[in-house]
mmCIF file of C-alpha atoms in Angstrom:
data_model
loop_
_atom_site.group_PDB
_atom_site.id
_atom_site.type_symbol
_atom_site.label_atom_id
_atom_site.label_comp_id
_atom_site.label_asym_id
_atom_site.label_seq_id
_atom_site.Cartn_x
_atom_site.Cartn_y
_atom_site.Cartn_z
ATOM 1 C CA UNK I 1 -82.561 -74.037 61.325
ATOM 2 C CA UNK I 2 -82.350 -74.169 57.578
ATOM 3 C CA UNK I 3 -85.306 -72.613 55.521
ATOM 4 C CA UNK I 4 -86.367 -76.275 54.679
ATOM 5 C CA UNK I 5 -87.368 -76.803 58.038
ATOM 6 C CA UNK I 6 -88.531 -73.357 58.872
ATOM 7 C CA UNK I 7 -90.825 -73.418 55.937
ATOM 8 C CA UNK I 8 -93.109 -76.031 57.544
ATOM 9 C CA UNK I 9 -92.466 -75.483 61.192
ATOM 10 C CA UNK I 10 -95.606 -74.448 62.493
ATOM 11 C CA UNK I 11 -95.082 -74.410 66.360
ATOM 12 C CA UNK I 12 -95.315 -72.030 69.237
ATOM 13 C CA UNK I 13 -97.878 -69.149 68.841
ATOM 14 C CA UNK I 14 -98.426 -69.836 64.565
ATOM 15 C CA UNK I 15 -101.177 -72.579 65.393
ATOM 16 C CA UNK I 16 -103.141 -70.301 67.565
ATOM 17 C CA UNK I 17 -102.938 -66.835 65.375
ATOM 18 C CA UNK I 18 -103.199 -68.858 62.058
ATOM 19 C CA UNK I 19 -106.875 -70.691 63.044
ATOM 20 C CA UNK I 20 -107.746 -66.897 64.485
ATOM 21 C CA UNK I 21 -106.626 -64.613 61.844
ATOM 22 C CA UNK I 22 -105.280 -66.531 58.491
ATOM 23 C CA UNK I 23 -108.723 -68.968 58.466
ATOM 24 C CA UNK I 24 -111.033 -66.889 58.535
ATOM 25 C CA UNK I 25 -109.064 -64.861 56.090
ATOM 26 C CA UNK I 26 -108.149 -67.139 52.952
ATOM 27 C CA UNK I 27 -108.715 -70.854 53.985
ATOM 28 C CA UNK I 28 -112.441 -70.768 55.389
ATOM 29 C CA UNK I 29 -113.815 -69.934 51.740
ATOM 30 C CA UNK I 30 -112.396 -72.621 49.689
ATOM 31 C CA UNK I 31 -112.792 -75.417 52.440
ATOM 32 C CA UNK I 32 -116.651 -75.346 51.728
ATOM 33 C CA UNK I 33 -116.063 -75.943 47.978
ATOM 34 C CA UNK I 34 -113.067 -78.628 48.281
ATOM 35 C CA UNK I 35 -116.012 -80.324 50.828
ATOM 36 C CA UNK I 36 -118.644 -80.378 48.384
ATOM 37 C CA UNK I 37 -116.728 -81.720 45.823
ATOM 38 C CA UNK I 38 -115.760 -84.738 47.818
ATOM 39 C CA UNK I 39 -118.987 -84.850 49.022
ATOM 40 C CA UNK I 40 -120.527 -85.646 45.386
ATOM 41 C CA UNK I 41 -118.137 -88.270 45.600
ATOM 42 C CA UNK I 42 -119.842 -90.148 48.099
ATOM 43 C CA UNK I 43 -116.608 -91.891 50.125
ATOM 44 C CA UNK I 44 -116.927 -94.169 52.920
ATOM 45 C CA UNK I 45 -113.508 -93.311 54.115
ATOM 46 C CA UNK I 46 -111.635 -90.592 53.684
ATOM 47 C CA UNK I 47 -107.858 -89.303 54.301
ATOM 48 C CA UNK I 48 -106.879 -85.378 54.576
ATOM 49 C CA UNK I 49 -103.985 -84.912 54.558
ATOM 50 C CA UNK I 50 -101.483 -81.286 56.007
ATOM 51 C CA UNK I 51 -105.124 -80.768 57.568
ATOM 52 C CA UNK I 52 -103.416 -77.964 60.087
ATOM 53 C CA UNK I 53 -105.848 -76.940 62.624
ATOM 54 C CA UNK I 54 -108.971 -78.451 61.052
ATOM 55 C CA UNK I 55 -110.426 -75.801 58.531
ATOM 56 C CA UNK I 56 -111.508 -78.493 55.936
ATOM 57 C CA UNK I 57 -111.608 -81.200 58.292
ATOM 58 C CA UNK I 58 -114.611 -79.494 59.763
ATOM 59 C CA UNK I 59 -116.567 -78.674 56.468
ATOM 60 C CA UNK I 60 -116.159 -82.288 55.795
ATOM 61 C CA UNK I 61 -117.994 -83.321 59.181
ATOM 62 C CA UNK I 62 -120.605 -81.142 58.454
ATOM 63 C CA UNK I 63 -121.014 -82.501 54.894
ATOM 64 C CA UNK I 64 -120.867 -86.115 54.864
ATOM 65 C CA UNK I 65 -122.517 -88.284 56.339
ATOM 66 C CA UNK I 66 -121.737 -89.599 59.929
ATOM 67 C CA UNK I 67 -121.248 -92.638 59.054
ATOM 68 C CA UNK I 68 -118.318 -92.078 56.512
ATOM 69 C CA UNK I 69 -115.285 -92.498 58.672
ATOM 70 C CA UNK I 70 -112.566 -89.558 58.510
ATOM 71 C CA UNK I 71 -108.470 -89.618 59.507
ATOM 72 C CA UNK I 72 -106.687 -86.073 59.940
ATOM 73 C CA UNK I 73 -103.526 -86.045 59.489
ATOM 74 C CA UNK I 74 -100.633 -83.426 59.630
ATOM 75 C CA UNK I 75 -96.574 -83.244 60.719
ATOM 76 C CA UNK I 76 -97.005 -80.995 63.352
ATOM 77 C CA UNK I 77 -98.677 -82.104 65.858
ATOM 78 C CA UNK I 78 -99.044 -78.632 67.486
ATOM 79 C CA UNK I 79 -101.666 -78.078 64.229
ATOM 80 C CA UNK I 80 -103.376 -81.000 65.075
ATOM 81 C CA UNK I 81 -103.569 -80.398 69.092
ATOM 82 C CA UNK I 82 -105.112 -77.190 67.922
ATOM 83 C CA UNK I 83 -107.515 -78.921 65.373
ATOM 84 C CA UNK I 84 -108.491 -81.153 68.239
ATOM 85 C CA UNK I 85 -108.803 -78.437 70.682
ATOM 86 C CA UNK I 86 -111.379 -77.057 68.619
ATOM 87 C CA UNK I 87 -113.270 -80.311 67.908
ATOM 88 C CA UNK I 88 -115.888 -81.355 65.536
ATOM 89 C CA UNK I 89 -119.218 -82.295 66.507
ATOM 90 C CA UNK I 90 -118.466 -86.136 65.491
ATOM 91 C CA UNK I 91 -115.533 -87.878 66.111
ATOM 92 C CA UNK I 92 -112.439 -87.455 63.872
ATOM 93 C CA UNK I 93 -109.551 -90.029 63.926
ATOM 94 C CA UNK I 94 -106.590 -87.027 64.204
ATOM 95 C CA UNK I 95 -103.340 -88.489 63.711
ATOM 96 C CA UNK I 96 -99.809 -87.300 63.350
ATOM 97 C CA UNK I 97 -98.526 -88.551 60.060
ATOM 98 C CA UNK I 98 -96.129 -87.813 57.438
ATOM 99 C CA UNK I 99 -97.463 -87.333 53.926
ATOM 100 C CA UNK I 100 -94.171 -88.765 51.933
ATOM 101 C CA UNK I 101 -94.294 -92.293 54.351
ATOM 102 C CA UNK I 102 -98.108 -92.458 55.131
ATOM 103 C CA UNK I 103 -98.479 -95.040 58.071
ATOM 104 C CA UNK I 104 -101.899 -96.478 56.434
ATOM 105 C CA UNK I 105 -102.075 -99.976 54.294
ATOM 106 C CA UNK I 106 -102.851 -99.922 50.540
ATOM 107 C CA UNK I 107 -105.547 -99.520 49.240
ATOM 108 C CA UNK I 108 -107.371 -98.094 52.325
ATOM 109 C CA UNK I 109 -109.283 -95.072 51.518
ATOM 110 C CA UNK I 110 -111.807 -93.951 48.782
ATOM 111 C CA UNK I 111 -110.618 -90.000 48.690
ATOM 112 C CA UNK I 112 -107.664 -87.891 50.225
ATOM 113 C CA UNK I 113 -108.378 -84.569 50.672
ATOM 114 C CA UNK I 114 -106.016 -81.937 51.208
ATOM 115 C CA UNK I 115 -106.335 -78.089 51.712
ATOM 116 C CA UNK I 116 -103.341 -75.932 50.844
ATOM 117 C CA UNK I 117 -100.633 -78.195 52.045
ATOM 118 C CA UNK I 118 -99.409 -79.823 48.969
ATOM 119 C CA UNK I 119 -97.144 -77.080 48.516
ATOM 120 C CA UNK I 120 -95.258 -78.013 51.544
ATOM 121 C CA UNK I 121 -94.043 -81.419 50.312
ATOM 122 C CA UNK I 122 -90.418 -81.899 50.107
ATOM 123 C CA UNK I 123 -91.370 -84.268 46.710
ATOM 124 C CA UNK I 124 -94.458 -83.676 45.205
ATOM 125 C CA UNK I 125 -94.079 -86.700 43.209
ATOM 126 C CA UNK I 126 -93.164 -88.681 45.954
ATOM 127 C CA UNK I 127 -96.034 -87.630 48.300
ATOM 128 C CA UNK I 128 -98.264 -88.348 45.349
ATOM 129 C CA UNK I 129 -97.141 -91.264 45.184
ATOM 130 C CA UNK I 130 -97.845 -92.056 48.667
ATOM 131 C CA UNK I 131 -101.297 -90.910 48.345
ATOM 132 C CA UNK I 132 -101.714 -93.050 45.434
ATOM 133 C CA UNK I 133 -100.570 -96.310 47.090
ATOM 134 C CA UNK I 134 -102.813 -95.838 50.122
ATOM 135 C CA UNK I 135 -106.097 -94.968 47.544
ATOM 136 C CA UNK I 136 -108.652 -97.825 46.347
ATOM 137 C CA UNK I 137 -108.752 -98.107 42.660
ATOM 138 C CA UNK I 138 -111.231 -95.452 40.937
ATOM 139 C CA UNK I 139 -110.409 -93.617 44.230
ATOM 140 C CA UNK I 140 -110.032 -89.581 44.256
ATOM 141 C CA UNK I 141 -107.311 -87.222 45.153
ATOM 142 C CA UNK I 142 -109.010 -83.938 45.340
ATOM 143 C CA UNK I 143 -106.729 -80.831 46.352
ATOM 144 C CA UNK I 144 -106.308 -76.988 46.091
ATOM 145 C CA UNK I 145 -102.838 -75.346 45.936
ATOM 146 C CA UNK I 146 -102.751 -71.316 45.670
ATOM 147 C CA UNK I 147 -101.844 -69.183 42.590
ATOM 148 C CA UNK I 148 -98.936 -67.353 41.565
ATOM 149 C CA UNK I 149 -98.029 -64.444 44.479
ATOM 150 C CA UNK I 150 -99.308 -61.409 41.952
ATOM 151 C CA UNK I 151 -102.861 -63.149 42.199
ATOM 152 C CA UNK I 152 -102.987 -62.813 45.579
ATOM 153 C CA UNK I 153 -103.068 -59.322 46.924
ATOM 154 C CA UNK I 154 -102.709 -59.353 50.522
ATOM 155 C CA UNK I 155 -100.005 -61.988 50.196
ATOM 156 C CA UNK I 156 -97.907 -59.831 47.736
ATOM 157 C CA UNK I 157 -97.964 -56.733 49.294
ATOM 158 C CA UNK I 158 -96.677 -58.131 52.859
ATOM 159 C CA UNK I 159 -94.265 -59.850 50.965
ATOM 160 C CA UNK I 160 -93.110 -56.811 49.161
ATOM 161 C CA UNK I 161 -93.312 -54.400 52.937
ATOM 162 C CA UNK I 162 -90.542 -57.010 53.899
ATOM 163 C CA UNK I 163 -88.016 -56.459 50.877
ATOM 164 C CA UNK I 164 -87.939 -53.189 52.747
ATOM 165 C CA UNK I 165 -86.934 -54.248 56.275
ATOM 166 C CA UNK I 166 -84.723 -56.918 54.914
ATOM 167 C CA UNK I 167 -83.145 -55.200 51.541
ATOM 168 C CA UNK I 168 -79.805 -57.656 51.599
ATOM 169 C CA UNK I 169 -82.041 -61.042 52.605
ATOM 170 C CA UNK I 170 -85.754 -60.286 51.687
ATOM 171 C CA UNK I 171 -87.638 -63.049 53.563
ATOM 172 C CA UNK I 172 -89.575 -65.588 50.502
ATOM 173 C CA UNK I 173 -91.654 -67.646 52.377
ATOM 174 C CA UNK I 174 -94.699 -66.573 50.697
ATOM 175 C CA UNK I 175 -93.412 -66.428 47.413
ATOM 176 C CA UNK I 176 -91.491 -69.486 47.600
ATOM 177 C CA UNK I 177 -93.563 -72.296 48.933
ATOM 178 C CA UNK I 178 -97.295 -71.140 49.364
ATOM 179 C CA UNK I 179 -97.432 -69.690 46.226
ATOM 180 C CA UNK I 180 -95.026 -71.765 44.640
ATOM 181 C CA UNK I 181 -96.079 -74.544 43.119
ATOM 182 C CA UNK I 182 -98.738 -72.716 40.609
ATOM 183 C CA UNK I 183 -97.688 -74.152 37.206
ATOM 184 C CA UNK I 184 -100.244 -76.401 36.448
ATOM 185 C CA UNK I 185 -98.417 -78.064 33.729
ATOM 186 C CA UNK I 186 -95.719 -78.838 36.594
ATOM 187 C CA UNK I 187 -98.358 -80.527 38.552
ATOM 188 C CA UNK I 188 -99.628 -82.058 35.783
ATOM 189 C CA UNK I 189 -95.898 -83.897 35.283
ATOM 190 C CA UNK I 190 -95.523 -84.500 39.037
ATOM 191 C CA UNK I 191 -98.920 -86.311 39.330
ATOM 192 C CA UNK I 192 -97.988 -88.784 36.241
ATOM 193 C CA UNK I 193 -94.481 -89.122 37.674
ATOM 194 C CA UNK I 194 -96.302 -89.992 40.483
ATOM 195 C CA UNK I 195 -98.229 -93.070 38.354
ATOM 196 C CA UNK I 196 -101.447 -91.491 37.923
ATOM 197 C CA UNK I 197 -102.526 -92.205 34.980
ATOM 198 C CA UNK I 198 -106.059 -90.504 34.678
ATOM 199 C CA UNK I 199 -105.549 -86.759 33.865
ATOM 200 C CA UNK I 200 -106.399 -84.223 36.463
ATOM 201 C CA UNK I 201 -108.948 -81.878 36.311
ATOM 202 C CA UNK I 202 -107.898 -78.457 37.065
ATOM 203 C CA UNK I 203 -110.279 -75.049 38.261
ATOM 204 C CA UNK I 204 -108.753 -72.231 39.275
ATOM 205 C CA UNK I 205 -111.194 -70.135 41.552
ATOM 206 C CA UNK I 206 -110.582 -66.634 42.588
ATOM 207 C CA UNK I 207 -112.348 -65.199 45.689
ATOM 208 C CA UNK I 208 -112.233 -62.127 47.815
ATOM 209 C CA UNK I 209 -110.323 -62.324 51.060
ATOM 210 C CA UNK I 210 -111.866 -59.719 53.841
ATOM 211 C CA UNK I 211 -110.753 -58.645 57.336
ATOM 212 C CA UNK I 212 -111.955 -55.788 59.900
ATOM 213 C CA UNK I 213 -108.336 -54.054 59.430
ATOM 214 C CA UNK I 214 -104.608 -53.736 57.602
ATOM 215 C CA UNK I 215 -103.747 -55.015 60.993
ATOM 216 C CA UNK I 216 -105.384 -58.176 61.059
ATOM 217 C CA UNK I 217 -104.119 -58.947 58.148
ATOM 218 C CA UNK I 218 -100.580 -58.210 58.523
ATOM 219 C CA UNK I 219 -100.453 -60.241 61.931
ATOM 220 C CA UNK I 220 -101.707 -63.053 60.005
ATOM 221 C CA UNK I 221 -99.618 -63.221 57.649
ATOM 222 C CA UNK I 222 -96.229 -62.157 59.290
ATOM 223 C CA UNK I 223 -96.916 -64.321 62.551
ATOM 224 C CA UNK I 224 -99.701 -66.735 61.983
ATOM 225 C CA UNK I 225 -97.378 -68.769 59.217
ATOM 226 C CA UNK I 226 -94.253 -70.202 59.182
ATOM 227 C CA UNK I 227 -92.735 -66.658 57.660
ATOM 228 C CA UNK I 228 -92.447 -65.824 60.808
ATOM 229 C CA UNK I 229 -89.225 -68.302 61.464
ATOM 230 C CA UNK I 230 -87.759 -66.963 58.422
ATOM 231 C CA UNK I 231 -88.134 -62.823 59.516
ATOM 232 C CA UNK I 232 -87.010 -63.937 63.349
ATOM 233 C CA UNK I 233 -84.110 -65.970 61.828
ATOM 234 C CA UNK I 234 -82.755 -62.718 60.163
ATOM 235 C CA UNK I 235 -83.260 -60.711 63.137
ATOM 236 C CA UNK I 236 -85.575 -61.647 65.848
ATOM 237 C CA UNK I 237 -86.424 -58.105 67.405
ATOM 238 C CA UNK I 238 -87.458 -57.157 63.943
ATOM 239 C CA UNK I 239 -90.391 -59.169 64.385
ATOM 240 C CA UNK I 240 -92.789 -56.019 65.560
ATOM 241 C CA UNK I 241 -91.330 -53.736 62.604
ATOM 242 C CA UNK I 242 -91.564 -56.398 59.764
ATOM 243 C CA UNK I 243 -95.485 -56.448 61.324
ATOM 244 C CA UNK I 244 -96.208 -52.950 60.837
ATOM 245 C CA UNK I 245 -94.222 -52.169 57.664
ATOM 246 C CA UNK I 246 -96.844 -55.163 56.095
ATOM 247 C CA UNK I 247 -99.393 -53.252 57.724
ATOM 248 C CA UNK I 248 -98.479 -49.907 56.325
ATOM 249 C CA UNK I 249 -98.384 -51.863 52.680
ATOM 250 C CA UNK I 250 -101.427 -53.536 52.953
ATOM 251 C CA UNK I 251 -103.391 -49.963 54.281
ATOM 252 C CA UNK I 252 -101.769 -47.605 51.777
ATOM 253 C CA UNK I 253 -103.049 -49.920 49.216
ATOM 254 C CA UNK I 254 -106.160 -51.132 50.695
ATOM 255 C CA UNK I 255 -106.977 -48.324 52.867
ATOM 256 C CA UNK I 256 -107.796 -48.143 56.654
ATOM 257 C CA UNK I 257 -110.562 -49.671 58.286
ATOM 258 C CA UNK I 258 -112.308 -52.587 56.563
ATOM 259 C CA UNK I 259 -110.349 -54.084 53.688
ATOM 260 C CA UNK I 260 -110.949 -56.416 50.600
ATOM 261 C CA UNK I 261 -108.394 -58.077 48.349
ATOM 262 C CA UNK I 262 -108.357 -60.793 45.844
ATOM 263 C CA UNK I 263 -107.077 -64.473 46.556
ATOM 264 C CA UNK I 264 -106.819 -66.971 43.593
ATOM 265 C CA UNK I 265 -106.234 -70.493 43.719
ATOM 266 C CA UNK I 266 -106.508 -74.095 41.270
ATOM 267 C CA UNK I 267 -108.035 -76.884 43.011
ATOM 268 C CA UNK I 268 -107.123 -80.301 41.260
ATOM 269 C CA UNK I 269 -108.679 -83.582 41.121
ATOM 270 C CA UNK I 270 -107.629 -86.537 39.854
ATOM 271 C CA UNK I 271 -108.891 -90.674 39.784
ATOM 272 C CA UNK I 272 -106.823 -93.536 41.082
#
């Protein structure tokens, strides 16, 4: 498997830990936000797009209104299974779909929404260009892509337990493609290279990202995301050790017991 493909494989036990332990821990506070903001909007129907197991897809059921019609989409279809599994309390349209060759018409929705999964695009231009072709004129791309690594504490400190384990090969993931598309001038080129010609409006939000233990956060990190291909690609029976070394980080700096670290991200919207 090549890191291209292990970066945004998210299949076997990832869909299951990541809606347990990495929700609640990063995504669940800036769903609510990206929500309200296409809420004020006012859509009748709306595209999300990399929607994973649901996290946003459920703060926009409980935001708008029941009669604004919403599609799900995300490449792995284990995400969505989950997403499904879970439900929403009115029905969702969940689809398996690919972002860079959307299988919609033009012209077909008045927002796409999407919650941390730009960063996974292959072509960011591309994939915004995609979005743009399947958007109605004056329609809204609203998204949120995290910060550099350093703004991010949890994030930074697994990914600096693992330079340990793995001095020769450090595993990246984190650095690389969740937290690495963070230039907002680079965005800003990719979304007129797209053909956007409005210009985006950018926020960037910090927040505080909590769990009960070092522990929860480490397995969430290490084997609720796709980081977890890249450490069992090195060496697969290091998968326990890489674990607890990012737990040892995380509690020597955090300390045992309950633990609070900063999260930062920009969340971007732009007009049709």
């Amino acid at each position: 498997m090549s890191i291209a493909q292990s970066d945004k494989l998210f299949a076997g036990s990832i869909p299951a830990l990541y809606e347990k332990y990495l929700a609640p821990l990063i995504f669940e506070q800036y769903a609510e936000g990206l929500a309200k903001r296409l809420a004020a909007r006012k859509p009748a129907r709306v595209l999300e797009v990399a929607a994973g197991t649901g996290v946003l897809t459920r703060q926009l059921v409980a935001l708008l209104p029941d009669e604004v019609a919403i599609v799900a989409t995300d490449l792995n279809q284990p995400m969505l299974d989950m997403a499904s599994g879970i439900g929403t309390v009115r029905p969702v349209e969940w689809r398996q779909a690919d972002v860079m060759q959307l299988p919609f018409e033009a012209n077909s929705f008045d927002a796409v929404a999407c919650q941390f999964g730009v960063m996974f695009f292959p072509d960011k231009s591309q994939a915004f260009a995609e979005i743009r072709r399947v958007l109605k004129p004056g329609g809204v791309l609203l998204f949120n892509v995290w910060d550099r690594i350093e703004e991010n504490e949890f994030a930074h400190a697994v990914s600096c337990a693992l330079e340990a384990i793995f001095p020769e090969d450090p595993p990246h993931f984190m650095a690389r493609t969740p937290h690495g598309y963070y230039d907002i001038e680079i965005i800003r080129q990719d979304l007129r290279n797209s053909g956007f010609i409005s210009a985006p409006l950018f926020e960037t939000i910090a927040a505080r990202s909590i769990a009960d233990s070092a522990s929860i956060a480490a397995l969430a990190y290490c084997q609720g995301t796709p980081l977890r291909n890249e450490i069992e690609m090195r060496n697969s029976a290091f998968l326990d050790r890489a674990t607890q070394a990012a737990e040892n980080a995380i509690a020597a700096r955090f300390g045992h017991g309950r633990i609070d670290g900063k999260i930062q991200a920009h969340v971007v919207e732009v007009e049709n």
